[in-house]
Amino acid sequence: MTFSKLLIANRGEIAVRIIRTARELGLQTVLAASEPDATSYAADLADEVEVIGPAAAGKSYLNVEAVLGAATATGCDAVHPGYGFLSENAAFARAVADTGMTWIGPAADAIVLMGDKSRARQAAEDAGVPTFRGSHGSLSPDDDAAAIAEEVGYPLVVKASAGGGGRGIRLVTGPEELESTLGMARAEAQGAFGDASVYLEQFVSAARHVEVQILGDGEHVIHLGDRDCSLQRRQQKVVEEAPAPGLPEPVRTKILSSSIELGKLCTYSGLGTVEFLYDPVSHEAAFIEMNTRLQVEHPVTEMITGLDLVREQILVARDGVLRLSQQDVTFNGHAFEFRVNAEDPASNFLPSPGTLSRLDWPGGPGIRVDSGVVTGSVVAPFYDSLLAKLIVWDSRREDTIARSLRALGELRIEGVKTTLPLLQAVLARSEVRDVVHSTKFIESTPELLGVTP
């Protein structure tokens, strides 16, 4: 479907990222911005800015009526949601399509299917994607939860069917905890997602988090390689890399091929990410969820493939067909992405709003910075604290680590506290260099945060 004017329903670095690619494609851009973001760096780059409401996300970036109104008022014929906010909101995707505009993303039906984590798990099983032991779908009032839990085995996790991004998960270590945890999990899921349904799944204590990037046109699906996102804090990613290191080739082959099959099963169009937990003891990987949007960590895949994923995402929405085959995708070298947030790691990651009085980015071969701020930008307390993503590439993983440490050492940000010290400390650890870390590594290593054990 041909379009010429794109509304960007997002903010910060991802809005800047989309504007740049849209301009290269000859598209006009309109930034849907909250009042505080109307003078942001992204606003400076956009062709037009349409203010959609006050600072509160619920009255601006999450306000479907306001965002759609901005698109129609400015004559846009396409909408890119970025990530977060309304990017995985099926009702918004349908509303965009109903107006005759092009939605830069998968069909609403695919968003609904993958948004229900228990249904997504069943779809993964149907597609031949490896899964952990778990309940078959969401638990119903008539199910014998205790019997199902015994079959799954302890420890296990209770997961919100409508959850995602690491939210809505509670650990159960034994049968005496099951009933109370189910009650808390259901209440938590209802409050957070408006859906109290939950399911049970096997727990792996020292897992790594790996994922597969797919791209489809509703009929054909290809993979763009894998990533490792194991360096996390409270289930939120801190550092990502591609390709996933230390992954046995049979495991890699299985998750790549089965992710393609899952994409075909749900007639997937656009970019999507199939996420897995990998157990380094059993050497098994199993499906956890699929994200039906552009990922924060997409640049590491771009660095090792040489592709502009946002461009491919826009082109498949415009043309309806992939312009790439699997044979067109090649992989070269290794890349890391570091999320630089305006937070104080030594104070339990307390947000650090303020004005950026100094901002010096590193440079040199293989260095990329995706940012939505410049010197003088005001870091507001209303949104995610991500300031920038430092992406580093080199031909070998060990060389990329050395280059990353040099680049992190050159980075200068003044005016707010940042996670830069944590990133430097994490990368210097032998556990990370030797790939013996897990998703719990940062939380289980207090000295990384400057805290005395």
Short mmCIF file of C-alpha atoms in Angstrom, two decimals:
data_model
loop_
_atom_site.label_atom_id
_atom_site.label_comp_id
_atom_site.label_asym_id
_atom_site.label_seq_id
_atom_site.Cartn_x
_atom_site.Cartn_y
_atom_site.Cartn_z
CA MET A 1 0.00 0.00 0.00
CA THR A 2 1.54 3.27 -1.10
CA PHE A 3 1.98 6.00 1.49
CA SER A 4 3.96 9.22 1.70
CA LYS A 5 3.43 10.71 5.16
CA LEU A 6 4.26 8.82 8.33
CA LEU A 7 3.02 9.53 11.85
CA ILE A 8 5.48 8.43 14.53
CA ALA A 9 3.56 7.54 17.66
CA ASN A 10 6.53 7.54 20.00
CA ARG A 11 9.33 9.61 21.48
CA GLY A 12 13.05 9.69 22.30
CA GLU A 13 15.70 7.69 20.52
CA ILE A 14 13.31 5.38 18.67
CA ALA A 15 11.43 8.35 17.22
CA VAL A 16 14.75 9.79 16.00
CA ARG A 17 15.67 6.39 14.56
CA ILE A 18 12.43 6.10 12.59
CA ILE A 19 12.56 9.70 11.33
CA ARG A 20 16.01 9.14 9.86
CA THR A 21 15.03 6.04 7.91
CA ALA A 22 11.74 7.58 6.78
CA ARG A 23 13.62 10.57 5.39
CA GLU A 24 15.93 8.27 3.41
CA LEU A 25 12.82 6.66 1.93
CA GLY A 26 11.44 10.04 0.89
CA LEU A 27 8.63 10.02 3.46
CA GLN A 28 7.33 13.09 5.26
CA THR A 29 7.24 12.65 9.05
CA VAL A 30 4.90 13.88 11.75
CA LEU A 31 5.88 13.41 15.39
CA ALA A 32 2.99 12.85 17.78
CA ALA A 33 4.44 14.46 20.91
CA SER A 34 3.38 15.20 24.46
CA GLU A 35 3.68 18.81 25.61
CA PRO A 36 7.14 18.34 27.21
CA ASP A 37 8.40 16.53 24.09
CA ALA A 38 7.26 19.20 21.65
CA THR A 39 10.73 20.78 21.80
CA SER A 40 12.72 17.54 21.91
CA TYR A 41 15.50 16.48 19.56
CA ALA A 42 13.05 14.19 17.74
CA ALA A 43 10.71 17.17 17.29
CA ASP A 44 13.55 19.18 15.75
CA LEU A 45 14.16 16.42 13.20
CA ALA A 46 10.54 15.74 12.23
CA ASP A 47 8.89 17.65 9.38
CA GLU A 48 5.90 18.41 11.60
CA VAL A 49 4.99 18.09 15.27
CA GLU A 50 1.48 17.48 16.53
CA VAL A 51 0.97 17.87 20.29
CA ILE A 52 -1.30 15.08 21.56
CA GLY A 53 -1.63 15.89 25.24
CA PRO A 54 0.11 16.63 28.54
CA ALA A 55 3.10 14.84 30.01
CA ALA A 56 1.21 11.86 31.46
CA ALA A 57 1.48 8.98 28.97
CA GLY A 58 -2.12 7.97 29.62
CA LYS A 59 -3.24 11.34 28.31
CA SER A 60 -0.84 11.48 25.37
CA TYR A 61 1.17 8.51 24.05
CA LEU A 62 -1.38 5.95 25.27
CA ASN A 63 -4.39 8.01 24.18
CA VAL A 64 -5.63 6.20 21.06
CA GLU A 65 -8.10 8.94 20.14
CA ALA A 66 -5.47 11.67 20.43
CA VAL A 67 -2.88 9.77 18.38
CA LEU A 68 -5.38 8.91 15.64
CA GLY A 69 -6.58 12.51 15.65
CA ALA A 70 -3.03 13.73 15.11
CA ALA A 71 -2.61 11.36 12.17
CA THR A 72 -5.82 12.41 10.42
CA ALA A 73 -5.37 16.11 11.18
CA THR A 74 -1.97 16.16 9.49
CA GLY A 75 -2.93 14.00 6.51
CA CYS A 76 -0.81 11.00 7.40
CA ASP A 77 -1.39 7.77 5.51
CA ALA A 78 0.77 5.49 7.70
CA VAL A 79 1.56 5.06 11.41
CA HIS A 80 4.72 3.68 13.00
CA PRO A 81 4.29 2.88 16.72
CA GLY A 82 7.97 2.26 17.57
CA TYR A 83 8.19 0.11 20.70
CA GLY A 84 6.36 0.40 24.01
CA PHE A 85 3.26 2.59 24.36
CA LEU A 86 0.71 1.43 21.71
CA SER A 87 3.06 -0.74 19.66
CA GLU A 88 1.44 -4.03 20.75
CA ASN A 89 -2.09 -2.70 21.17
CA ALA A 90 -4.28 -4.69 18.78
CA ALA A 91 -7.21 -2.28 19.11
CA PHE A 92 -4.97 0.59 18.03
CA ALA A 93 -3.62 -1.41 15.09
CA ARG A 94 -7.20 -2.14 13.97
CA ALA A 95 -8.23 1.49 14.43
CA VAL A 96 -5.34 2.65 12.24
CA ALA A 97 -6.30 0.16 9.52
CA ASP A 98 -9.98 1.11 9.78
CA THR A 99 -9.13 4.71 8.91
CA GLY A 100 -7.44 3.54 5.71
CA MET A 101 -3.93 4.26 6.98
CA THR A 102 -1.13 1.69 6.84
CA TRP A 103 -0.06 0.14 10.14
CA ILE A 104 3.69 -0.45 10.28
CA GLY A 105 3.52 -3.75 12.08
CA PRO A 106 1.86 -7.17 12.09
CA ALA A 107 -1.89 -7.64 11.69
CA ALA A 108 -3.99 -7.15 14.80
CA ASP A 109 -4.87 -10.85 14.90
CA ALA A 110 -1.18 -11.77 15.26
CA ILE A 111 -0.78 -9.19 18.04
CA VAL A 112 -3.78 -10.70 19.87
CA LEU A 113 -2.50 -14.26 19.50
CA MET A 114 1.01 -13.52 20.72
CA GLY A 115 -0.23 -11.09 23.37
CA ASP A 116 -1.99 -13.95 25.17
CA LYS A 117 1.05 -15.78 26.51
CA SER A 118 -0.74 -19.08 27.12
CA ARG A 119 -2.19 -19.10 23.57
CA ALA A 120 1.21 -18.06 22.22
CA ARG A 121 2.79 -21.01 24.01
CA GLN A 122 0.26 -23.36 22.43
CA ALA A 123 0.90 -21.84 19.00
CA ALA A 124 4.63 -22.34 19.55
CA GLU A 125 4.07 -26.01 20.36
CA ASP A 126 1.94 -26.38 17.21
CA ALA A 127 4.74 -24.83 15.13
CA GLY A 128 7.35 -27.21 16.56
CA VAL A 129 9.03 -24.55 18.70
CA PRO A 130 10.61 -26.13 21.81
CA THR A 131 8.74 -25.26 25.03
CA PHE A 132 9.20 -25.93 28.74
CA ARG A 133 6.81 -28.15 30.66
CA GLY A 134 3.69 -26.24 31.60
CA SER A 135 -0.09 -26.10 31.79
CA HIS A 136 -1.99 -26.39 28.53
CA GLY A 137 -3.38 -22.91 28.25
CA SER A 138 -4.58 -20.67 31.06
CA LEU A 139 -5.78 -22.26 34.27
CA SER A 140 -9.58 -22.42 34.52
CA PRO A 141 -11.56 -22.47 37.80
CA ASP A 142 -12.23 -26.17 37.22
CA ASP A 143 -8.56 -27.12 36.80
CA ASP A 144 -6.75 -28.98 39.55
CA ALA A 145 -3.88 -26.52 39.83
CA ALA A 146 -2.06 -28.64 42.42
CA ALA A 147 -2.08 -31.71 40.17
CA ILE A 148 -0.94 -29.70 37.17
CA ALA A 149 1.84 -28.15 39.25
CA GLU A 150 3.04 -31.57 40.35
CA GLU A 151 3.17 -32.65 36.71
CA VAL A 152 5.14 -29.54 35.75
CA GLY A 153 7.46 -29.95 38.72
CA TYR A 154 8.84 -27.50 41.29
CA PRO A 155 10.20 -24.92 41.17
CA LEU A 156 7.80 -23.39 38.67
CA VAL A 157 6.55 -19.96 37.71
CA VAL A 158 3.05 -18.54 37.56
CA LYS A 159 2.78 -16.27 34.52
CA ALA A 160 0.11 -13.76 33.54
CA SER A 161 -1.41 -14.78 30.21
CA ALA A 162 -1.57 -11.12 29.20
CA GLY A 163 1.88 -10.30 30.56
CA GLY A 164 5.13 -9.70 28.76
CA GLY A 165 8.48 -7.97 28.91
CA GLY A 166 9.33 -9.82 32.12
CA ARG A 167 6.23 -8.61 33.97
CA GLY A 168 3.52 -10.73 35.59
CA ILE A 169 5.79 -13.57 36.73
CA ARG A 170 5.90 -15.15 40.22
CA LEU A 171 8.11 -17.98 41.44
CA VAL A 172 6.71 -20.97 43.36
CA THR A 173 9.33 -23.13 45.06
CA GLY A 174 6.99 -25.72 46.61
CA PRO A 175 3.36 -26.89 46.83
CA GLU A 176 2.74 -24.98 50.08
CA GLU A 177 3.19 -21.70 48.17
CA LEU A 178 1.01 -22.51 45.17
CA GLU A 179 -2.45 -21.42 46.31
CA SER A 180 -1.38 -18.09 47.79
CA THR A 181 0.90 -17.30 44.84
CA LEU A 182 -1.89 -18.05 42.37
CA GLY A 183 -4.15 -15.64 44.22
CA MET A 184 -1.54 -12.89 44.23
CA ALA A 185 -0.61 -13.50 40.61
CA ARG A 186 -4.23 -13.33 39.46
CA ALA A 187 -4.83 -10.11 41.36
CA GLU A 188 -1.60 -8.63 40.03
CA ALA A 189 -2.45 -9.67 36.46
CA GLN A 190 -5.92 -8.16 36.71
CA GLY A 191 -4.55 -4.89 38.01
CA ALA A 192 -1.68 -4.62 35.54
CA PHE A 193 -3.22 -6.07 32.38
CA GLY A 194 -6.97 -6.14 32.94
CA ASP A 195 -6.89 -9.93 32.62
CA ALA A 196 -6.58 -12.24 35.64
CA SER A 197 -5.78 -15.42 33.69
CA VAL A 198 -2.49 -17.17 34.46
CA TYR A 199 -0.66 -20.34 33.51
CA LEU A 200 2.12 -22.50 34.96
CA GLU A 201 5.54 -23.14 33.49
CA GLN A 202 8.77 -24.91 34.44
CA PHE A 203 11.41 -22.68 36.06
CA VAL A 204 15.09 -22.69 35.10
CA SER A 205 17.28 -21.12 37.79
CA ALA A 206 20.37 -20.16 35.79
CA ALA A 207 19.07 -19.54 32.31
CA ARG A 208 20.29 -17.31 29.53
CA HIS A 209 17.88 -15.21 27.50
CA VAL A 210 18.25 -15.64 23.75
CA GLU A 211 15.99 -14.46 20.96
CA VAL A 212 15.46 -14.74 17.21
CA GLN A 213 14.63 -11.83 14.92
CA ILE A 214 12.14 -12.71 12.18
CA LEU A 215 10.75 -10.76 9.23
CA GLY A 216 7.68 -11.77 7.28
CA ASP A 217 5.14 -10.63 4.72
CA GLY A 218 2.19 -12.77 5.81
CA GLU A 219 3.26 -15.70 3.67
CA HIS A 220 7.04 -15.86 3.58
CA VAL A 221 9.13 -15.59 6.77
CA ILE A 222 12.90 -15.36 7.19
CA HIS A 223 15.17 -15.06 10.21
CA LEU A 224 17.77 -12.33 10.74
CA GLY A 225 19.81 -14.25 13.29
CA ASP A 226 19.82 -14.51 17.05
CA ARG A 227 20.74 -12.29 20.01
CA ASP A 228 21.61 -12.75 23.67
CA CYS A 229 19.88 -10.54 26.23
CA SER A 230 20.94 -12.28 29.44
CA LEU A 231 22.41 -9.23 31.18
CA GLN A 232 19.30 -7.97 32.90
CA ARG A 233 18.13 -6.24 36.02
CA ARG A 234 14.68 -7.14 37.36
CA GLN A 235 13.93 -8.81 34.04
CA GLN A 236 14.72 -5.60 32.13
CA LYS A 237 17.55 -5.83 29.60
CA VAL A 238 20.75 -3.86 30.22
CA VAL A 239 23.22 -5.20 27.62
CA GLU A 240 22.49 -7.19 24.46
CA GLU A 241 24.73 -8.86 21.90
CA ALA A 242 24.55 -10.66 18.57
CA PRO A 243 25.01 -13.39 17.71
CA ALA A 244 24.29 -15.25 20.95
CA PRO A 245 27.68 -16.56 22.15
CA GLY A 246 28.33 -20.08 23.35
CA LEU A 247 25.11 -21.49 21.90
CA PRO A 248 25.47 -25.07 20.62
CA GLU A 249 24.86 -25.14 16.88
CA PRO A 250 22.03 -27.72 17.09
CA VAL A 251 20.23 -25.41 19.54
CA ARG A 252 20.84 -22.37 17.34
CA THR A 253 19.60 -24.20 14.26
CA LYS A 254 16.46 -25.36 16.08
CA ILE A 255 15.43 -21.95 17.43
CA LEU A 256 16.09 -20.25 14.08
CA SER A 257 14.11 -22.75 12.02
CA SER A 258 11.24 -23.12 14.48
CA SER A 259 10.89 -19.34 14.84
CA ILE A 260 10.31 -19.18 11.10
CA GLU A 261 7.63 -21.87 11.42
CA LEU A 262 5.91 -19.93 14.21
CA GLY A 263 5.89 -16.84 11.99
CA LYS A 264 4.31 -18.83 9.18
CA LEU A 265 1.71 -20.32 11.49
CA CYS A 266 0.43 -16.89 12.49
CA THR A 267 0.85 -15.44 8.95
CA TYR A 268 3.24 -12.89 10.37
CA SER A 269 3.98 -9.63 8.57
CA GLY A 270 6.74 -7.24 9.61
CA LEU A 271 9.37 -7.56 12.31
CA GLY A 272 8.91 -9.86 15.28
CA THR A 273 11.10 -11.39 17.97
CA VAL A 274 10.74 -14.93 19.30
CA GLU A 275 12.23 -15.16 22.78
CA PHE A 276 13.70 -18.22 24.49
CA LEU A 277 15.32 -19.28 27.74
CA TYR A 278 18.42 -21.40 27.25
CA ASP A 279 19.46 -23.84 29.97
CA PRO A 280 23.27 -24.24 29.78
CA VAL A 281 23.11 -27.36 31.94
CA SER A 282 20.69 -29.38 29.80
CA HIS A 283 21.67 -27.51 26.60
CA GLU A 284 18.01 -26.93 25.81
CA ALA A 285 16.22 -23.76 24.74
CA ALA A 286 12.51 -23.20 25.19
CA PHE A 287 10.00 -20.57 24.06
CA ILE A 288 8.86 -17.87 26.48
CA GLU A 289 7.09 -15.27 24.33
CA MET A 290 6.98 -13.40 21.04
CA ASN A 291 7.18 -9.62 20.77
CA THR A 292 5.16 -8.29 17.84
CA ARG A 293 7.10 -5.08 17.29
CA LEU A 294 10.49 -3.52 16.73
CA GLN A 295 12.82 -4.34 19.64
CA VAL A 296 15.00 -1.89 21.57
CA GLU A 297 18.00 -4.09 20.78
CA HIS A 298 17.44 -4.27 17.00
CA PRO A 299 20.71 -2.36 16.26
CA VAL A 300 22.93 -5.33 17.15
CA THR A 301 21.20 -7.33 14.44
CA GLU A 302 21.65 -4.44 12.03
CA MET A 303 25.35 -4.30 12.80
CA ILE A 304 25.99 -7.98 12.00
CA THR A 305 23.70 -8.14 8.94
CA GLY A 306 24.26 -4.70 7.41
CA LEU A 307 20.49 -4.27 7.14
CA ASP A 308 18.31 -1.33 8.20
CA LEU A 309 15.52 -3.20 10.01
CA VAL A 310 13.27 -0.15 10.21
CA ARG A 311 13.55 0.25 6.44
CA GLU A 312 12.66 -3.41 5.88
CA GLN A 313 9.76 -3.02 8.30
CA ILE A 314 8.41 0.01 6.42
CA LEU A 315 8.95 -1.53 2.98
CA VAL A 316 7.12 -4.76 3.76
CA ALA A 317 4.18 -2.71 5.07
CA ARG A 318 4.21 -0.63 1.89
CA ASP A 319 4.82 -3.36 -0.69
CA GLY A 320 3.22 -6.34 1.01
CA VAL A 321 6.09 -8.65 0.07
CA LEU A 322 9.59 -9.32 1.36
CA ARG A 323 12.35 -8.00 -0.83
CA LEU A 324 14.84 -10.33 0.89
CA SER A 325 15.19 -14.10 0.79
CA GLN A 326 16.97 -16.11 3.47
CA GLN A 327 19.94 -16.43 1.12
CA ASP A 328 20.22 -12.63 0.99
CA VAL A 329 20.92 -12.43 4.73
CA THR A 330 24.57 -12.79 5.74
CA PHE A 331 26.23 -12.42 9.13
CA ASN A 332 29.52 -10.77 9.92
CA GLY A 333 31.30 -10.10 13.21
CA HIS A 334 29.90 -9.44 16.66
CA ALA A 335 27.99 -6.52 18.19
CA PHE A 336 27.03 -5.29 21.67
CA GLU A 337 24.38 -2.77 22.68
CA PHE A 338 24.57 -0.87 25.98
CA ARG A 339 21.51 0.90 27.35
CA VAL A 340 22.58 4.17 28.96
CA ASN A 341 19.81 5.21 31.35
CA ALA A 342 19.38 8.28 33.52
CA GLU A 343 19.40 6.24 36.73
CA ASP A 344 21.65 5.88 39.76
CA PRO A 345 22.75 2.22 40.10
CA ALA A 346 24.15 2.83 43.59
CA SER A 347 20.75 4.11 44.80
CA ASN A 348 18.59 1.20 43.67
CA PHE A 349 18.42 2.67 40.16
CA LEU A 350 16.56 5.77 41.28
CA PRO A 351 15.61 7.85 38.20
CA SER A 352 17.77 10.92 37.70
CA PRO A 353 15.93 13.69 35.83
CA GLY A 354 17.66 16.94 35.00
CA THR A 355 19.31 18.97 32.25
CA LEU A 356 22.20 17.46 30.27
CA SER A 357 25.02 19.96 30.71
CA ARG A 358 27.59 17.84 28.85
CA LEU A 359 27.19 15.06 26.32
CA ASP A 360 30.23 13.62 24.50
CA TRP A 361 29.72 10.49 22.41
CA PRO A 362 32.57 8.09 21.61
CA GLY A 363 33.75 7.55 18.04
CA GLY A 364 35.97 5.44 15.86
CA PRO A 365 35.45 2.32 13.75
CA GLY A 366 32.46 0.16 14.60
CA ILE A 367 30.86 2.70 16.96
CA ARG A 368 27.21 3.80 16.69
CA VAL A 369 25.08 5.87 19.06
CA ASP A 370 21.27 5.94 18.91
CA SER A 371 20.04 8.78 21.10
CA GLY A 372 17.11 11.11 21.52
CA VAL A 373 19.00 13.78 23.46
CA VAL A 374 21.61 16.48 22.86
CA THR A 375 23.51 18.80 25.18
CA GLY A 376 20.92 20.98 26.88
CA SER A 377 18.13 18.42 26.63
CA VAL A 378 15.90 18.08 29.67
CA VAL A 379 15.49 14.54 30.97
CA ALA A 380 11.89 14.51 32.22
CA PRO A 381 10.68 12.23 35.03
CA PHE A 382 7.57 11.12 33.15
CA TYR A 383 8.92 8.40 30.86
CA ASP A 384 11.43 5.60 30.45
CA SER A 385 14.89 6.77 31.51
CA LEU A 386 16.76 5.59 28.38
CA LEU A 387 19.10 8.33 27.17
CA ALA A 388 20.97 6.47 24.46
CA LYS A 389 22.09 3.12 23.12
CA LEU A 390 25.79 2.65 22.47
CA ILE A 391 26.27 -0.03 19.82
CA VAL A 392 29.72 -1.46 19.12
CA TRP A 393 30.85 -3.86 16.38
CA ASP A 394 34.08 -5.71 15.62
CA SER A 395 35.01 -8.87 13.78
CA ARG A 396 35.35 -11.04 16.91
CA ARG A 397 33.57 -11.02 20.27
CA GLU A 398 36.76 -10.48 22.28
CA ASP A 399 37.70 -7.55 20.05
CA THR A 400 34.22 -6.10 20.40
CA ILE A 401 34.54 -6.26 24.20
CA ALA A 402 37.86 -4.38 24.08
CA ARG A 403 36.41 -1.78 21.72
CA SER A 404 33.30 -1.44 23.91
CA LEU A 405 35.36 -0.78 27.04
CA ARG A 406 37.27 1.91 25.16
CA ALA A 407 34.03 3.48 23.88
CA LEU A 408 32.34 3.39 27.29
CA GLY A 409 35.42 5.07 28.73
CA GLU A 410 35.12 7.93 26.23
CA LEU A 411 31.42 8.55 26.89
CA ARG A 412 30.79 11.67 28.99
CA ILE A 413 27.38 12.66 30.38
CA GLU A 414 26.96 15.40 32.97
CA GLY A 415 23.87 16.82 34.61
CA VAL A 416 22.27 13.50 35.57
CA LYS A 417 23.36 10.19 37.09
CA THR A 418 23.66 7.34 34.57
CA THR A 419 24.13 3.59 34.40
CA LEU A 420 27.50 4.03 32.69
CA PRO A 421 29.53 2.78 35.71
CA LEU A 422 27.42 -0.38 35.83
CA LEU A 423 27.90 -1.04 32.12
CA GLN A 424 31.68 -0.71 32.46
CA ALA A 425 31.78 -2.96 35.52
CA VAL A 426 29.61 -5.64 33.91
CA LEU A 427 31.67 -5.82 30.74
CA ALA A 428 34.91 -6.13 32.68
CA ARG A 429 33.74 -9.26 34.49
CA SER A 430 35.28 -12.60 33.57
CA GLU A 431 31.85 -14.27 33.81
CA VAL A 432 30.65 -12.17 30.90
CA ARG A 433 33.80 -12.65 28.86
CA ASP A 434 33.64 -16.42 29.41
CA VAL A 435 29.84 -16.57 28.85
CA VAL A 436 29.07 -18.26 32.16
CA HIS A 437 26.59 -15.60 33.29
CA SER A 438 22.80 -15.92 33.50
CA THR A 439 19.82 -13.58 33.65
CA LYS A 440 20.37 -13.31 37.42
CA PHE A 441 24.04 -12.34 37.19
CA ILE A 442 23.69 -8.60 37.83
CA GLU A 443 21.25 -9.03 40.71
CA SER A 444 23.40 -11.71 42.31
CA THR A 445 26.59 -9.62 42.11
CA PRO A 446 26.05 -6.65 44.48
CA GLU A 447 29.57 -5.25 43.94
CA LEU A 448 28.53 -4.32 40.40
CA LEU A 449 26.24 -1.74 41.93
CA GLY A 450 28.74 -0.38 44.39
CA VAL A 451 26.87 -2.08 47.21
CA THR A 452 28.61 -4.01 49.98
CA PRO A 453 27.29 -7.63 50.07
#
